[in-house]
Amino acid sequence: MFTQNSVTIDTENEQDLGVLYYFCSGGASLKNTYQKLNEHLDLQQIDSTSFSVSKILQE
């Protein structure tokens, strides 16, 4: 849900909460309310790693 100053990440159904753990290692989850920053980002704190996905089909 978006508001003027925040975004809340959650699932509609409680049984779907596991999908929010997929992107975090160590047991963390994306589920939370995040506040909008009204200042420039500190570019030294941003991870510049590029990621790609490879899929291999097996018969």
PDB file of N, CA and C in Angstrom:
ATOM      1  N   MET A   1       0.839  -1.161   0.000  1.00  0.00           N
ATOM      2  CA  MET A   1       0.000   0.000   0.000  1.00  0.00           C
ATOM      3  C   MET A   1       0.896   1.239   0.000  1.00  0.00           C
ATOM      4  N   PHE A   2       0.577   2.182  -0.867  1.00  0.00           N
ATOM      5  CA  PHE A   2       1.332   3.430  -0.951  1.00  0.00           C
ATOM      6  C   PHE A   2       0.570   4.545  -0.247  1.00  0.00           C
ATOM      7  N   THR A   3       1.292   5.372   0.487  1.00  0.00           N
ATOM      8  CA  THR A   3       0.749   6.622   1.007  1.00  0.00           C
ATOM      9  C   THR A   3       1.684   7.719   0.515  1.00  0.00           C
ATOM     10  N   GLN A   4       1.417   8.939   0.894  1.00  0.00           N
ATOM     11  CA  GLN A   4       2.257  10.049   0.433  1.00  0.00           C
ATOM     12  C   GLN A   4       3.695   9.914   0.926  1.00  0.00           C
ATOM     13  N   ASN A   5       3.890   9.343   2.118  1.00  0.00           N
ATOM     14  CA  ASN A   5       5.230   9.296   2.706  1.00  0.00           C
ATOM     15  C   ASN A   5       5.767   7.901   2.986  1.00  0.00           C
ATOM     16  N   SER A   6       5.029   6.846   2.584  1.00  0.00           N
ATOM     17  CA  SER A   6       5.506   5.498   2.885  1.00  0.00           C
ATOM     18  C   SER A   6       4.921   4.473   1.923  1.00  0.00           C
ATOM     19  N   VAL A   7       5.505   3.283   1.970  1.00  0.00           N
ATOM     20  CA  VAL A   7       4.977   2.128   1.238  1.00  0.00           C
ATOM     21  C   VAL A   7       5.030   0.941   2.200  1.00  0.00           C
ATOM     22  N   THR A   8       3.954   0.164   2.218  1.00  0.00           N
ATOM     23  CA  THR A   8       3.894  -1.033   3.048  1.00  0.00           C
ATOM     24  C   THR A   8       3.913  -2.253   2.140  1.00  0.00           C
ATOM     25  N   ILE A   9       4.847  -3.160   2.409  1.00  0.00           N
ATOM     26  CA  ILE A   9       4.949  -4.398   1.650  1.00  0.00           C
ATOM     27  C   ILE A   9       4.435  -5.529   2.534  1.00  0.00           C
ATOM     28  N   ASP A  10       3.419  -6.235   2.038  1.00  0.00           N
ATOM     29  CA  ASP A  10       2.789  -7.325   2.775  1.00  0.00           C
ATOM     30  C   ASP A  10       2.074  -8.213   1.764  1.00  0.00           C
ATOM     31  N   THR A  11       1.521  -9.317   2.208  1.00  0.00           N
ATOM     32  CA  THR A  11       0.731 -10.175   1.337  1.00  0.00           C
ATOM     33  C   THR A  11      -0.738 -10.064   1.726  1.00  0.00           C
ATOM     34  N   GLU A  12      -1.618 -10.312   0.770  1.00  0.00           N
ATOM     35  CA  GLU A  12      -3.048 -10.309   1.077  1.00  0.00           C
ATOM     36  C   GLU A  12      -3.408 -11.483   1.969  1.00  0.00           C
ATOM     37  N   ASN A  13      -2.791 -12.623   1.706  1.00  0.00           N
ATOM     38  CA  ASN A  13      -3.097 -13.845   2.450  1.00  0.00           C
ATOM     39  C   ASN A  13      -1.924 -14.229   3.341  1.00  0.00           C
ATOM     40  N   GLU A  14      -2.213 -14.515   4.600  1.00  0.00           N
ATOM     41  CA  GLU A  14      -1.183 -14.873   5.582  1.00  0.00           C
ATOM     42  C   GLU A  14      -0.335 -16.059   5.112  1.00  0.00           C
ATOM     43  N   GLN A  15      -0.953 -17.027   4.427  1.00  0.00           N
ATOM     44  CA  GLN A  15      -0.217 -18.213   3.992  1.00  0.00           C
ATOM     45  C   GLN A  15       0.798 -17.910   2.892  1.00  0.00           C
ATOM     46  N   ASP A  16       0.755 -16.721   2.297  1.00  0.00           N
ATOM     47  CA  ASP A  16       1.691 -16.339   1.238  1.00  0.00           C
ATOM     48  C   ASP A  16       2.916 -15.580   1.750  1.00  0.00           C
ATOM     49  N   LEU A  17       3.045 -15.404   3.056  1.00  0.00           N
ATOM     50  CA  LEU A  17       4.156 -14.624   3.621  1.00  0.00           C
ATOM     51  C   LEU A  17       5.531 -15.164   3.231  1.00  0.00           C
ATOM     52  N   GLY A  18       5.633 -16.446   2.970  1.00  0.00           N
ATOM     53  CA  GLY A  18       6.914 -17.049   2.615  1.00  0.00           C
ATOM     54  C   GLY A  18       7.567 -16.427   1.398  1.00  0.00           C
ATOM     55  N   VAL A  19       6.778 -15.912   0.460  1.00  0.00           N
ATOM     56  CA  VAL A  19       7.371 -15.330  -0.750  1.00  0.00           C
ATOM     57  C   VAL A  19       8.178 -14.074  -0.428  1.00  0.00           C
ATOM     58  N   LEU A  20       7.875 -13.402   0.670  1.00  0.00           N
ATOM     59  CA  LEU A  20       8.611 -12.190   1.028  1.00  0.00           C
ATOM     60  C   LEU A  20       9.959 -12.505   1.677  1.00  0.00           C
ATOM     61  N   TYR A  21      10.190 -13.763   2.029  1.00  0.00           N
ATOM     62  CA  TYR A  21      11.490 -14.194   2.556  1.00  0.00           C
ATOM     63  C   TYR A  21      12.442 -14.572   1.428  1.00  0.00           C
ATOM     64  N   TYR A  22      11.918 -14.812   0.239  1.00  0.00           N
ATOM     65  CA  TYR A  22      12.712 -15.305  -0.889  1.00  0.00           C
ATOM     66  C   TYR A  22      13.886 -14.387  -1.224  1.00  0.00           C
ATOM     67  N   PHE A  23      13.708 -13.088  -1.130  1.00  0.00           N
ATOM     68  CA  PHE A  23      14.712 -12.120  -1.562  1.00  0.00           C
ATOM     69  C   PHE A  23      15.740 -11.788  -0.482  1.00  0.00           C
ATOM     70  N   CYS A  24      15.571 -12.305   0.716  1.00  0.00           N
ATOM     71  CA  CYS A  24      16.472 -11.988   1.831  1.00  0.00           C
ATOM     72  C   CYS A  24      17.116 -13.265   2.354  1.00  0.00           C
ATOM     73  N   SER A  25      18.387 -13.208   2.654  1.00  0.00           N
ATOM     74  CA  SER A  25      19.041 -14.360   3.265  1.00  0.00           C
ATOM     75  C   SER A  25      19.107 -14.145   4.773  1.00  0.00           C
ATOM     76  N   GLY A  26      19.295 -15.195   5.508  1.00  0.00           N
ATOM     77  CA  GLY A  26      19.422 -15.083   6.954  1.00  0.00           C
ATOM     78  C   GLY A  26      18.108 -14.949   7.685  1.00  0.00           C
ATOM     79  N   GLY A  27      16.980 -15.220   7.026  1.00  0.00           N
ATOM     80  CA  GLY A  27      15.686 -15.203   7.694  1.00  0.00           C
ATOM     81  C   GLY A  27      14.973 -13.869   7.690  1.00  0.00           C
ATOM     82  N   ALA A  28      15.520 -12.870   7.034  1.00  0.00           N
ATOM     83  CA  ALA A  28      14.855 -11.564   6.961  1.00  0.00           C
ATOM     84  C   ALA A  28      13.701 -11.624   5.963  1.00  0.00           C
ATOM     85  N   SER A  29      12.843 -10.633   6.000  1.00  0.00           N
ATOM     86  CA  SER A  29      11.693 -10.557   5.101  1.00  0.00           C
ATOM     87  C   SER A  29      11.553  -9.128   4.587  1.00  0.00           C
ATOM     88  N   LEU A  30      10.952  -8.999   3.416  1.00  0.00           N
ATOM     89  CA  LEU A  30      10.665  -7.662   2.883  1.00  0.00           C
ATOM     90  C   LEU A  30       9.443  -7.033   3.546  1.00  0.00           C
ATOM     91  N   LYS A  31       8.672  -7.831   4.319  1.00  0.00           N
ATOM     92  CA  LYS A  31       7.457  -7.323   4.955  1.00  0.00           C
ATOM     93  C   LYS A  31       7.811  -6.201   5.929  1.00  0.00           C
ATOM     94  N   ASN A  32       7.279  -5.011   5.662  1.00  0.00           N
ATOM     95  CA  ASN A  32       7.555  -3.866   6.523  1.00  0.00           C
ATOM     96  C   ASN A  32       6.885  -2.635   5.936  1.00  0.00           C
ATOM     97  N   THR A  33       6.920  -1.547   6.672  1.00  0.00           N
ATOM     98  CA  THR A  33       6.511  -0.242   6.164  1.00  0.00           C
ATOM     99  C   THR A  33       7.768   0.599   6.031  1.00  0.00           C
ATOM    100  N   TYR A  34       7.986   1.114   4.839  1.00  0.00           N
ATOM    101  CA  TYR A  34       9.188   1.883   4.527  1.00  0.00           C
ATOM    102  C   TYR A  34       8.821   3.346   4.337  1.00  0.00           C
ATOM    103  N   GLN A  35       9.618   4.240   4.916  1.00  0.00           N
ATOM    104  CA  GLN A  35       9.366   5.673   4.858  1.00  0.00           C
ATOM    105  C   GLN A  35      10.071   6.299   3.663  1.00  0.00           C
ATOM    106  N   LYS A  36       9.419   7.259   3.041  1.00  0.00           N
ATOM    107  CA  LYS A  36       9.998   7.986   1.910  1.00  0.00           C
ATOM    108  C   LYS A  36      11.098   8.923   2.416  1.00  0.00           C
ATOM    109  N   LEU A  37      12.218   8.939   1.701  1.00  0.00           N
ATOM    110  CA  LEU A  37      13.294   9.875   2.014  1.00  0.00           C
ATOM    111  C   LEU A  37      13.090  11.147   1.208  1.00  0.00           C
ATOM    112  N   ASN A  38      13.292  12.276   1.821  1.00  0.00           N
ATOM    113  CA  ASN A  38      13.150  13.556   1.132  1.00  0.00           C
ATOM    114  C   ASN A  38      14.501  14.205   0.881  1.00  0.00           C
ATOM    115  N   GLU A  39      15.513  13.383   0.722  1.00  0.00           N
ATOM    116  CA  GLU A  39      16.857  13.887   0.473  1.00  0.00           C
ATOM    117  C   GLU A  39      17.517  13.001  -0.576  1.00  0.00           C
ATOM    118  N   HIS A  40      18.634  13.438  -1.106  1.00  0.00           N
ATOM    119  CA  HIS A  40      19.353  12.661  -2.103  1.00  0.00           C
ATOM    120  C   HIS A  40      19.940  11.409  -1.464  1.00  0.00           C
ATOM    121  N   LEU A  41      20.003  10.335  -2.245  1.00  0.00           N
ATOM    122  CA  LEU A  41      20.595   9.098  -1.759  1.00  0.00           C
ATOM    123  C   LEU A  41      22.109   9.222  -1.682  1.00  0.00           C
ATOM    124  N   ASP A  42      22.700   8.560  -0.699  1.00  0.00           N
ATOM    125  CA  ASP A  42      24.152   8.482  -0.578  1.00  0.00           C
ATOM    126  C   ASP A  42      24.612   7.372  -1.515  1.00  0.00           C
ATOM    127  N   LEU A  43      25.183   7.726  -2.654  1.00  0.00           N
ATOM    128  CA  LEU A  43      25.549   6.756  -3.675  1.00  0.00           C
ATOM    129  C   LEU A  43      26.585   5.746  -3.196  1.00  0.00           C
ATOM    130  N   GLN A  44      27.339   6.071  -2.150  1.00  0.00           N
ATOM    131  CA  GLN A  44      28.322   5.130  -1.612  1.00  0.00           C
ATOM    132  C   GLN A  44      27.646   3.972  -0.878  1.00  0.00           C
ATOM    133  N   GLN A  45      26.372   4.122  -0.517  1.00  0.00           N
ATOM    134  CA  GLN A  45      25.650   3.066   0.189  1.00  0.00           C
ATOM    135  C   GLN A  45      24.847   2.173  -0.752  1.00  0.00           C
ATOM    136  N   ILE A  46      24.843   2.474  -2.040  1.00  0.00           N
ATOM    137  CA  ILE A  46      24.066   1.701  -3.006  1.00  0.00           C
ATOM    138  C   ILE A  46      24.946   0.628  -3.625  1.00  0.00           C
ATOM    139  N   ASP A  47      24.474  -0.604  -3.587  1.00  0.00           N
ATOM    140  CA  ASP A  47      25.205  -1.736  -4.174  1.00  0.00           C
ATOM    141  C   ASP A  47      25.114  -1.643  -5.688  1.00  0.00           C
ATOM    142  N   SER A  48      26.244  -1.564  -6.357  1.00  0.00           N
ATOM    143  CA  SER A  48      26.262  -1.406  -7.813  1.00  0.00           C
ATOM    144  C   SER A  48      26.379  -2.748  -8.542  1.00  0.00           C
ATOM    145  N   THR A  49      26.205  -3.850  -7.817  1.00  0.00           N
ATOM    146  CA  THR A  49      26.302  -5.178  -8.423  1.00  0.00           C
ATOM    147  C   THR A  49      25.206  -5.378  -9.458  1.00  0.00           C
ATOM    148  N   SER A  50      25.584  -5.889 -10.628  1.00  0.00           N
ATOM    149  CA  SER A  50      24.609  -6.243 -11.659  1.00  0.00           C
ATOM    150  C   SER A  50      24.315  -7.729 -11.543  1.00  0.00           C
ATOM    151  N   PHE A  51      23.042  -8.084 -11.595  1.00  0.00           N
ATOM    152  CA  PHE A  51      22.638  -9.477 -11.482  1.00  0.00           C
ATOM    153  C   PHE A  51      21.984  -9.924 -12.778  1.00  0.00           C
ATOM    154  N   SER A  52      22.140 -11.189 -13.094  1.00  0.00           N
ATOM    155  CA  SER A  52      21.454 -11.773 -14.245  1.00  0.00           C
ATOM    156  C   SER A  52      20.948 -13.153 -13.851  1.00  0.00           C
ATOM    157  N   VAL A  53      19.956 -13.620 -14.568  1.00  0.00           N
ATOM    158  CA  VAL A  53      19.359 -14.918 -14.282  1.00  0.00           C
ATOM    159  C   VAL A  53      19.622 -15.840 -15.460  1.00  0.00           C
ATOM    160  N   SER A  54      20.106 -17.025 -15.175  1.00  0.00           N
ATOM    161  CA  SER A  54      20.311 -18.045 -16.206  1.00  0.00           C
ATOM    162  C   SER A  54      19.394 -19.215 -15.904  1.00  0.00           C
ATOM    163  N   LYS A  55      18.707 -19.683 -16.917  1.00  0.00           N
ATOM    164  CA  LYS A  55      17.830 -20.841 -16.750  1.00  0.00           C
ATOM    165  C   LYS A  55      18.289 -21.932 -17.700  1.00  0.00           C
ATOM    166  N   ILE A  56      18.419 -23.137 -17.175  1.00  0.00           N
ATOM    167  CA  ILE A  56      18.834 -24.282 -17.974  1.00  0.00           C
ATOM    168  C   ILE A  56      17.682 -25.280 -17.993  1.00  0.00           C
ATOM    169  N   LEU A  57      17.243 -25.621 -19.176  1.00  0.00           N
ATOM    170  CA  LEU A  57      16.177 -26.603 -19.320  1.00  0.00           C
ATOM    171  C   LEU A  57      16.789 -27.982 -19.454  1.00  0.00           C
ATOM    172  N   GLN A  58      16.282 -28.921 -18.699  1.00  0.00           N
ATOM    173  CA  GLN A  58      16.771 -30.295 -18.767  1.00  0.00           C
ATOM    174  C   GLN A  58      15.642 -31.204 -19.206  1.00  0.00           C
ATOM    175  N   GLU A  59      16.003 -32.199 -20.003  1.00  0.00           N
ATOM    176  CA  GLU A  59      14.999 -33.165 -20.448  1.00  0.00           C
ATOM    177  C   GLU A  59      15.101 -34.433 -19.656  1.00  0.00           C
TER     178      GLU A  59
END
